[in-house]
JSON list of C-alpha atoms in Angstrom, two decimals:
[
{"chain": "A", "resi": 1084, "resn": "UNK", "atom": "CA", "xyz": [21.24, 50.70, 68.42]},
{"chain": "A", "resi": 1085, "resn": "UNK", "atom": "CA", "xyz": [24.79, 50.45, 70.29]},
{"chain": "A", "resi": 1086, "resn": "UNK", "atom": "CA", "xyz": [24.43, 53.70, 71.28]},
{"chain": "A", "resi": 1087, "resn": "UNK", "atom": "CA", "xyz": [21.89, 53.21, 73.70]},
{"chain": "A", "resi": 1088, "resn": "UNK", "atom": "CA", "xyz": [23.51, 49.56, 75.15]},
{"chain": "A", "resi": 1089, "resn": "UNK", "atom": "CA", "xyz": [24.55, 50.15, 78.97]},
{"chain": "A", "resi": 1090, "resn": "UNK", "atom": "CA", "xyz": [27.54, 50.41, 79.86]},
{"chain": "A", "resi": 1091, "resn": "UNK", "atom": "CA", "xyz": [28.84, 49.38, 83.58]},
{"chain": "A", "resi": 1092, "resn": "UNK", "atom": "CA", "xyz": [31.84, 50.84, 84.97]},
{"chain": "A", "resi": 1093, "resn": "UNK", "atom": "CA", "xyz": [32.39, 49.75, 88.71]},
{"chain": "A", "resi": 1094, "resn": "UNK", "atom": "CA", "xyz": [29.34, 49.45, 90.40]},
{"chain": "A", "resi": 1095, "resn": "UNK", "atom": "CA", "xyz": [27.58, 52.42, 87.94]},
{"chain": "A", "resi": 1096, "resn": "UNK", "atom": "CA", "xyz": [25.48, 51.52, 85.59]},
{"chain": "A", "resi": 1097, "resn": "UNK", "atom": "CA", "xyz": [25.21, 53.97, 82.53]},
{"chain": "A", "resi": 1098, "resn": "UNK", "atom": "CA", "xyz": [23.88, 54.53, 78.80]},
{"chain": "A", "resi": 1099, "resn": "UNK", "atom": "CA", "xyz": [26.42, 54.65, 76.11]},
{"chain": "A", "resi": 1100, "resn": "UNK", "atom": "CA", "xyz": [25.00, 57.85, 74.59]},
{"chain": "A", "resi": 1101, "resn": "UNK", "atom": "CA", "xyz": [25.51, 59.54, 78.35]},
{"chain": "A", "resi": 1102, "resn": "UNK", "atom": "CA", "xyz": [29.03, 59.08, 77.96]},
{"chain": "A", "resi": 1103, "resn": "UNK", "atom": "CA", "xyz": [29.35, 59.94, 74.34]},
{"chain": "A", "resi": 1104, "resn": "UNK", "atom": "CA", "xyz": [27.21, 63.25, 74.61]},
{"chain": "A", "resi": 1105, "resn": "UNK", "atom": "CA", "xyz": [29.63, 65.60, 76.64]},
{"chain": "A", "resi": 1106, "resn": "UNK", "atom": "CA", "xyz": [32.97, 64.12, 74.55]},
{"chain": "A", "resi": 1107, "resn": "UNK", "atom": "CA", "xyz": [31.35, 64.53, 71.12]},
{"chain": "A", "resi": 1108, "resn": "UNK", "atom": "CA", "xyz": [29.99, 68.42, 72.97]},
{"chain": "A", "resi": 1109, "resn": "UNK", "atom": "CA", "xyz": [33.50, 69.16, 73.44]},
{"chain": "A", "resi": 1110, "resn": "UNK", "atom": "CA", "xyz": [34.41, 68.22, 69.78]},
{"chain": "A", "resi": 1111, "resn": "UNK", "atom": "CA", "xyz": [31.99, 69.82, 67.75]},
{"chain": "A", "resi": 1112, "resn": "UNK", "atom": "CA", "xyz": [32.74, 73.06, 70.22]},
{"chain": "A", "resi": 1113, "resn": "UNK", "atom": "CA", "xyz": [36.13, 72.89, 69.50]},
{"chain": "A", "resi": 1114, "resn": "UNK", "atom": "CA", "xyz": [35.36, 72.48, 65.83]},
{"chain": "A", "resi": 1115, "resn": "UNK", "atom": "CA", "xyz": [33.26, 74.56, 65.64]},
{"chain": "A", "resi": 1116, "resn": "UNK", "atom": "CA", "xyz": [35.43, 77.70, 67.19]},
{"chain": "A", "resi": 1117, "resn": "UNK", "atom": "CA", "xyz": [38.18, 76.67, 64.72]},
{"chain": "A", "resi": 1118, "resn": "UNK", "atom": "CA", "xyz": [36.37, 76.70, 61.87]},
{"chain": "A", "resi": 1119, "resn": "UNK", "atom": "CA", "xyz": [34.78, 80.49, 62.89]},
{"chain": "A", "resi": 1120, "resn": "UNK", "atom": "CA", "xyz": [38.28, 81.47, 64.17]},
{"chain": "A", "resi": 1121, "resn": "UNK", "atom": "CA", "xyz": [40.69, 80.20, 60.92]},
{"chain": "A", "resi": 1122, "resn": "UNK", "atom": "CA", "xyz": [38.16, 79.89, 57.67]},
{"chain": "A", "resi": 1123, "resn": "UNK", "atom": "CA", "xyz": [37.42, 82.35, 55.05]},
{"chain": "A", "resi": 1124, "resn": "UNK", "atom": "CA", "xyz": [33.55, 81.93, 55.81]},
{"chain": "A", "resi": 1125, "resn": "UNK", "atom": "CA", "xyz": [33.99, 81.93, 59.43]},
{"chain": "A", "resi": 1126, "resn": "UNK", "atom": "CA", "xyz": [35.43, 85.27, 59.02]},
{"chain": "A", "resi": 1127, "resn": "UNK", "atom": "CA", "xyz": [32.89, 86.20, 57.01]},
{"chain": "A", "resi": 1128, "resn": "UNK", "atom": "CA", "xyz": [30.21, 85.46, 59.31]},
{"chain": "A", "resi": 1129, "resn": "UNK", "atom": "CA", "xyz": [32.15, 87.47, 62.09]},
{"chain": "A", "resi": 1130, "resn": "UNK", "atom": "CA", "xyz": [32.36, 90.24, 60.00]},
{"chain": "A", "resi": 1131, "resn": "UNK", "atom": "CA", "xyz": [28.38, 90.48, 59.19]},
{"chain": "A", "resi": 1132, "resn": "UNK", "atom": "CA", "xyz": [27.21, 89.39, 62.81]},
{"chain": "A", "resi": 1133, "resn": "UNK", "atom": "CA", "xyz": [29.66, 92.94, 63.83]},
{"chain": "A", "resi": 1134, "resn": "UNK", "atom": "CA", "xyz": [27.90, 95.04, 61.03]},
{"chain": "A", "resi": 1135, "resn": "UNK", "atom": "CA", "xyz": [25.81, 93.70, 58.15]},
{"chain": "A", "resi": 1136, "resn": "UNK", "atom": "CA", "xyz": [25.79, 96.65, 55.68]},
{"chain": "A", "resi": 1137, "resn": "UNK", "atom": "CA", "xyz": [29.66, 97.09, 55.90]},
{"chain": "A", "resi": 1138, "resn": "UNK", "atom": "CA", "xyz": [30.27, 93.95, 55.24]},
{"chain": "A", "resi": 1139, "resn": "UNK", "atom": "CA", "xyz": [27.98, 93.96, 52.28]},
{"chain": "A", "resi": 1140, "resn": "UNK", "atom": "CA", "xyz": [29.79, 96.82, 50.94]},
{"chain": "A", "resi": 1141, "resn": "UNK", "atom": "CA", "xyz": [33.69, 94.74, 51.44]},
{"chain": "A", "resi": 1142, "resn": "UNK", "atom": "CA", "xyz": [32.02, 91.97, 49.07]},
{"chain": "A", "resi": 1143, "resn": "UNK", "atom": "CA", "xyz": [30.73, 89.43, 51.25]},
{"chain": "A", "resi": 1144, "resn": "UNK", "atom": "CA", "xyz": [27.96, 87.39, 50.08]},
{"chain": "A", "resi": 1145, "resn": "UNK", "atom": "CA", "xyz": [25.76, 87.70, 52.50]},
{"chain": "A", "resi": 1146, "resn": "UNK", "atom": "CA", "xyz": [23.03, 85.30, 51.22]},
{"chain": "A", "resi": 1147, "resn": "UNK", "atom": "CA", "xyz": [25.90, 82.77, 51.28]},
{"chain": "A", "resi": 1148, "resn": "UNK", "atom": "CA", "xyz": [26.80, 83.15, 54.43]},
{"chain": "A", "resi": 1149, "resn": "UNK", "atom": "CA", "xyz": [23.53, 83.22, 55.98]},
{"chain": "A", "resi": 1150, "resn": "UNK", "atom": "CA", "xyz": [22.74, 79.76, 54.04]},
{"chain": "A", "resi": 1151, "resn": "UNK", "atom": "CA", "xyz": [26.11, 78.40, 55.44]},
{"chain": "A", "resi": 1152, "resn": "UNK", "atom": "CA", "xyz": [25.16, 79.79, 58.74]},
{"chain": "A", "resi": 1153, "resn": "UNK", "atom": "CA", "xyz": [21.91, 77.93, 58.52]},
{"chain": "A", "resi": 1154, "resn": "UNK", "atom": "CA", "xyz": [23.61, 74.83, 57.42]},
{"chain": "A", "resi": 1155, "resn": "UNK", "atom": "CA", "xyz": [25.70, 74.60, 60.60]},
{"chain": "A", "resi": 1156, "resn": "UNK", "atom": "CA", "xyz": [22.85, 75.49, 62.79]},
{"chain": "A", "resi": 1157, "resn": "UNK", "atom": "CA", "xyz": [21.10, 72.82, 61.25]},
{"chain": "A", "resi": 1158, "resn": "UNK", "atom": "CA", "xyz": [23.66, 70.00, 61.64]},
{"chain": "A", "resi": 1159, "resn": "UNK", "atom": "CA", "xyz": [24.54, 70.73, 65.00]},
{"chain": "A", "resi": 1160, "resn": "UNK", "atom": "CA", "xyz": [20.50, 70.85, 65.61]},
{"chain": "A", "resi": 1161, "resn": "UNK", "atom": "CA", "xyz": [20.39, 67.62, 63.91]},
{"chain": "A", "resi": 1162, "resn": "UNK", "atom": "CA", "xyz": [23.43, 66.11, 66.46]},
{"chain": "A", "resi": 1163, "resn": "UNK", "atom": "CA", "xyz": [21.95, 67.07, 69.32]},
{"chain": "A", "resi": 1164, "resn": "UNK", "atom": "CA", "xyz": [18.41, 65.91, 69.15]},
{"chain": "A", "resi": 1165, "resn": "UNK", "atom": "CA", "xyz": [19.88, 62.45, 68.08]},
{"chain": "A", "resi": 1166, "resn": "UNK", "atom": "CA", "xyz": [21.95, 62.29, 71.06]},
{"chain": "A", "resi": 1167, "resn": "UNK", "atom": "CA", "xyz": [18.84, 63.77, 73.18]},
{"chain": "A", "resi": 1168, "resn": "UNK", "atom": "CA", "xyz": [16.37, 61.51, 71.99]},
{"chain": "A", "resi": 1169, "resn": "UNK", "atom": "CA", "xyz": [18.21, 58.53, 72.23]},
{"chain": "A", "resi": 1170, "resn": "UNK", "atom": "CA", "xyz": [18.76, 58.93, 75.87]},
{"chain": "A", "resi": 1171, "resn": "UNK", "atom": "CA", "xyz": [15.08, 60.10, 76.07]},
{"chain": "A", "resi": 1172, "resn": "UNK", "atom": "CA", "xyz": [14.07, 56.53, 74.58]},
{"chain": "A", "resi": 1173, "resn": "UNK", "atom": "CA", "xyz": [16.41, 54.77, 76.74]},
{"chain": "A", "resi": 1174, "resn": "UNK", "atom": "CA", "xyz": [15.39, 56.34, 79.62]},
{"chain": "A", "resi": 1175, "resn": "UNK", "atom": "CA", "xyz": [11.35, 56.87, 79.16]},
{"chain": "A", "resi": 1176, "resn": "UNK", "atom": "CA", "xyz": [11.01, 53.99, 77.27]},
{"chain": "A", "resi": 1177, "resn": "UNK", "atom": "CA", "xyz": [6.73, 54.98, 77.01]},
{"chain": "A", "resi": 1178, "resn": "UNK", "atom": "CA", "xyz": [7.31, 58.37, 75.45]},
{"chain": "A", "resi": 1179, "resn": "UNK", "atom": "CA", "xyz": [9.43, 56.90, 72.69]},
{"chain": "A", "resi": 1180, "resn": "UNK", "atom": "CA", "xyz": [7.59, 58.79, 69.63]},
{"chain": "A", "resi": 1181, "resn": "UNK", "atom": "CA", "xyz": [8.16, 62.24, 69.07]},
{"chain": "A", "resi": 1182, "resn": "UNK", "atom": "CA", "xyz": [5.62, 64.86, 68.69]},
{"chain": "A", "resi": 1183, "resn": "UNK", "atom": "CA", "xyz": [6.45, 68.37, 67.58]},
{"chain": "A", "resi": 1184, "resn": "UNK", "atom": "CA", "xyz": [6.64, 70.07, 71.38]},
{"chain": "A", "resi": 1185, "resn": "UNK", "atom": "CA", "xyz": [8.77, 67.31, 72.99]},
{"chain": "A", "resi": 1186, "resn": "UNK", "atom": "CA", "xyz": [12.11, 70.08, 72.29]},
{"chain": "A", "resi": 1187, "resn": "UNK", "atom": "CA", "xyz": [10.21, 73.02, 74.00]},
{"chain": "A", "resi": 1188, "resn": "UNK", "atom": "CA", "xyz": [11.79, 72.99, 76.85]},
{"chain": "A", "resi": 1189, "resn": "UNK", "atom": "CA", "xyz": [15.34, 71.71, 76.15]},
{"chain": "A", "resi": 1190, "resn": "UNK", "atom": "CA", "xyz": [15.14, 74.58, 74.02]},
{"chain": "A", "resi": 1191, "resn": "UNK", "atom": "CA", "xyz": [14.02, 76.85, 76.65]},
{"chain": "A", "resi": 1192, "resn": "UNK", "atom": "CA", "xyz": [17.37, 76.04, 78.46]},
{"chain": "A", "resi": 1193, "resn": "UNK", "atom": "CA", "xyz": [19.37, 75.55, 75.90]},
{"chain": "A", "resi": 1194, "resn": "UNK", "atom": "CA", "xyz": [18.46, 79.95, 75.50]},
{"chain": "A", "resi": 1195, "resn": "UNK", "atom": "CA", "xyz": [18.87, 80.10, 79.49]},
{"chain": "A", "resi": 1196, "resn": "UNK", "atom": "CA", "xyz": [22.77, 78.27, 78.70]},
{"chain": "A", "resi": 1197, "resn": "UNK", "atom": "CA", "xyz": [23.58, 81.01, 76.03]},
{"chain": "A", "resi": 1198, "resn": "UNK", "atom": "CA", "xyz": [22.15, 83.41, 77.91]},
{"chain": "A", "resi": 1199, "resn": "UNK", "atom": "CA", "xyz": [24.10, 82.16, 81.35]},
{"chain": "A", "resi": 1200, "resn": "UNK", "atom": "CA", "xyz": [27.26, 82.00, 79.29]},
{"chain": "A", "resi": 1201, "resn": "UNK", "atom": "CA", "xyz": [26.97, 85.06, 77.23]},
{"chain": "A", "resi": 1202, "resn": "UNK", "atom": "CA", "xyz": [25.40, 85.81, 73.76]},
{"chain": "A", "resi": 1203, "resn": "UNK", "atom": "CA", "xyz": [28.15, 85.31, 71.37]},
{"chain": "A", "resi": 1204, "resn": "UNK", "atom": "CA", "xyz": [30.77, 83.03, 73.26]},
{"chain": "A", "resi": 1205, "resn": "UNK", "atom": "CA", "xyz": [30.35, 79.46, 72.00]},
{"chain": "A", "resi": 1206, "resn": "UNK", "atom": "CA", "xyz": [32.11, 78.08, 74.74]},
{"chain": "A", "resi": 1207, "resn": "UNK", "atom": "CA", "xyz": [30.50, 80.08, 77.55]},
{"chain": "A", "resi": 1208, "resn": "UNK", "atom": "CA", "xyz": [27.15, 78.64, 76.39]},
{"chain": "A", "resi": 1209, "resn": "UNK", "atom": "CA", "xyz": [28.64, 75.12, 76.89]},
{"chain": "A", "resi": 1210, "resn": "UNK", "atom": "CA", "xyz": [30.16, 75.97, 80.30]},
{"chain": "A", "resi": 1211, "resn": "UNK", "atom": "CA", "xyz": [26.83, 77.56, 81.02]},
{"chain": "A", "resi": 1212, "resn": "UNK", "atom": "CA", "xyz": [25.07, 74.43, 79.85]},
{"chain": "A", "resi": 1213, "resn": "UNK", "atom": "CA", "xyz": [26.78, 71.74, 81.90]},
{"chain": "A", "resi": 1214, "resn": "UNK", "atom": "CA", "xyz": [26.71, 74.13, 84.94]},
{"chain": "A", "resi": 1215, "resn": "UNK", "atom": "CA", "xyz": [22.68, 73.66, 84.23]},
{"chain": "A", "resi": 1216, "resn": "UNK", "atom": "CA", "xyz": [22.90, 70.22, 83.57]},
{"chain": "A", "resi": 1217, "resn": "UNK", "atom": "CA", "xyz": [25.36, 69.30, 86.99]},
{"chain": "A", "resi": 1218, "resn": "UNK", "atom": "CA", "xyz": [23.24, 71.53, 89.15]},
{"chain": "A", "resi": 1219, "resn": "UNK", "atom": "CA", "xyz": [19.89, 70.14, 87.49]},
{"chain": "A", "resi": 1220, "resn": "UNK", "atom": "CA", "xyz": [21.18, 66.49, 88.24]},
{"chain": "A", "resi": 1221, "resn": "UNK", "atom": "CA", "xyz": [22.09, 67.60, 92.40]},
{"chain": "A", "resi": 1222, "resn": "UNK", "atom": "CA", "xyz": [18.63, 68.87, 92.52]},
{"chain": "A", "resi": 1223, "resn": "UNK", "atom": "CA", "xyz": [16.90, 65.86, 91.36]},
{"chain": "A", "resi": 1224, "resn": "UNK", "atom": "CA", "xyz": [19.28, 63.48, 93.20]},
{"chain": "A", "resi": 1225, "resn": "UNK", "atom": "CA", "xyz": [18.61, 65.52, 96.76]},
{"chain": "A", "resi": 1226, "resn": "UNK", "atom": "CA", "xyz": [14.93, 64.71, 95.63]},
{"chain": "A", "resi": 1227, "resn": "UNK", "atom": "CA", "xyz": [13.51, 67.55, 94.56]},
{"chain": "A", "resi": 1228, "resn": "UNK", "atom": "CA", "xyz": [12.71, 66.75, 91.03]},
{"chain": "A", "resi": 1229, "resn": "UNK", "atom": "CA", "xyz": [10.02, 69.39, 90.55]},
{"chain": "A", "resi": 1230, "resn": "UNK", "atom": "CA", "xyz": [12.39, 72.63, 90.93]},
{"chain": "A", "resi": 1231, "resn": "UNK", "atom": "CA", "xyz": [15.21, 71.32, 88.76]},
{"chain": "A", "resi": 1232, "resn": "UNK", "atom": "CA", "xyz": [12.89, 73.63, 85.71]},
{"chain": "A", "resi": 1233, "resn": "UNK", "atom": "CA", "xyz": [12.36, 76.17, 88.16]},
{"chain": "A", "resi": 1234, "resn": "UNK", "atom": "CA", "xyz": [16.11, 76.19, 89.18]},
{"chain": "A", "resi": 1235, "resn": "UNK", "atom": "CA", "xyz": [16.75, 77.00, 85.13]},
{"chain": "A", "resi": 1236, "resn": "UNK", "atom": "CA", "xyz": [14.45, 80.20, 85.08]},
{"chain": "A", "resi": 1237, "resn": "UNK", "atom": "CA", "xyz": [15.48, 81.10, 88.22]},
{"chain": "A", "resi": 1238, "resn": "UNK", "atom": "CA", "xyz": [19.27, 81.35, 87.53]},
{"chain": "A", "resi": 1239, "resn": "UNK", "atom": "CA", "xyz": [18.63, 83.27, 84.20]},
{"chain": "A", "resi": 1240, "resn": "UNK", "atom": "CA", "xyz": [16.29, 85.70, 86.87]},
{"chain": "A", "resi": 1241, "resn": "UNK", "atom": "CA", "xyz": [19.32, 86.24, 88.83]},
{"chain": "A", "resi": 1242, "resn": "UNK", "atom": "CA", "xyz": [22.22, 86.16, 86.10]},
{"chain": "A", "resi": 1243, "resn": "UNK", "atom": "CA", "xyz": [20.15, 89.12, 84.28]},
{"chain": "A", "resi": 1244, "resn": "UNK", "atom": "CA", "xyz": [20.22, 91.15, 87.51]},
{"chain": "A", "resi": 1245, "resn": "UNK", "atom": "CA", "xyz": [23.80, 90.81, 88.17]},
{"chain": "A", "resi": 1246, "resn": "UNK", "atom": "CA", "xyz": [25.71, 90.14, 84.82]},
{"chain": "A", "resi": 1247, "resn": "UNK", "atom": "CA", "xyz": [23.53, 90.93, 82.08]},
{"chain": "A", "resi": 1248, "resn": "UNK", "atom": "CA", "xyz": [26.18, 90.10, 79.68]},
{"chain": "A", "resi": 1249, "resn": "UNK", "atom": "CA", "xyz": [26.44, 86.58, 81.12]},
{"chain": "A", "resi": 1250, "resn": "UNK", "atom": "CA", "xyz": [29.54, 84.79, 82.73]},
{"chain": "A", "resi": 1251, "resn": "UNK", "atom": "CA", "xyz": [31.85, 84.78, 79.04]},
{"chain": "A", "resi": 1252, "resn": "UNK", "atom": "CA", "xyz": [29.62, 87.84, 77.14]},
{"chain": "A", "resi": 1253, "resn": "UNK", "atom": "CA", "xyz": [31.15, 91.04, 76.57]},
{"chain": "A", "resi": 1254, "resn": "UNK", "atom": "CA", "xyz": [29.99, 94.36, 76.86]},
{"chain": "A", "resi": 1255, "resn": "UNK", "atom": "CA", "xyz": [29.02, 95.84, 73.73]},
{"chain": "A", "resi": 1256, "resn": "UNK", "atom": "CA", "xyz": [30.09, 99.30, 72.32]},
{"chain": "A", "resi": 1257, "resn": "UNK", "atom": "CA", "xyz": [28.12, 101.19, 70.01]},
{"chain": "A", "resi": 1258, "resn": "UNK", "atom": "CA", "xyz": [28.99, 104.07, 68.34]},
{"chain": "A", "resi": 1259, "resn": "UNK", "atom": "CA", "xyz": [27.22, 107.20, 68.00]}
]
């Protein structure tokens, strides 16, 4: 319950969870690339997302690190709808039940953020995702609350034409 009390600071009046979200965002990032960059198992899971037959053949257990992948997934799935739906009960206070297709479409642009930031660069889908989130927020404050979804399809249009790699993604190399 605290973490939807409001919070005023100056004259702004605010949600605890809105202030919480982008610190604990940055945490679990920074977590998260540490444990993928320094760990046994994060090298692991390097290793088979590069080539999963080669790293069969080293001796990685790759049912172990797909169930480890899966576990991670899951936990930061778990954080973020916590933090989502709290805000979306604090702020539509009539839709406070969830039903299975209430995380359509923050998934949808959660995609567009890895996309915008570039498949495979944790941090360039968090980048990407707050520059959704800030530009989402101008839209609706200069009143034009029906584009802000049509402003997230429409940069992942454009960011395909011009970098399909994304702002962070790299260009990959295959061999022949």
């Amino acid at each position: 319950p605290w973490i939807s009390n409001t919070v005023t600071i100056g004259t702004a009046t605010t949600k605890v969870v809105t202030i919480i979200t982008p610190i604990l965002t940055l945490v679990l990032v920074i977590a998260l690339v540490t444990f993928i960059q320094k760990t046994k198992i994060g090298m692991a899971m390097r290793a088979v997302s590069k080539d999963f037959e080669t790293s069969q053949l080293m001796g990685i257990k790759i049912n172990n690190v797909i169930s480890a992948t899966f576990i991670i997934g899951s936990f930061l799935a778990a954080v973020g709808s916590l933090l989502y739906f709290t805000n979306y009960a604090a702020v539509i206070p009539t839709y406070s039940s969830v039903v299975p297709t209430v995380g359509s479409m923050p998934g949808l642009k959660a995609f567009v953020a890895a996309v915008f930031g570039g498949i495979g660069s944790i941090p360039g889908a968090v980048i990407g995702a707050f520059i959704i989130g800030i530009c989402e927020n101008i839209i609706k404050g200069l009143g034009w609350t029906t584009f802000s979804d049509a402003f997230t399809f429409a940069l992942l249009i454009i960011i395909l034409i011009v970098k399909p790699t994304g702002l962070f993604g790299e260009k990959a190399n295959e061999k022949v």
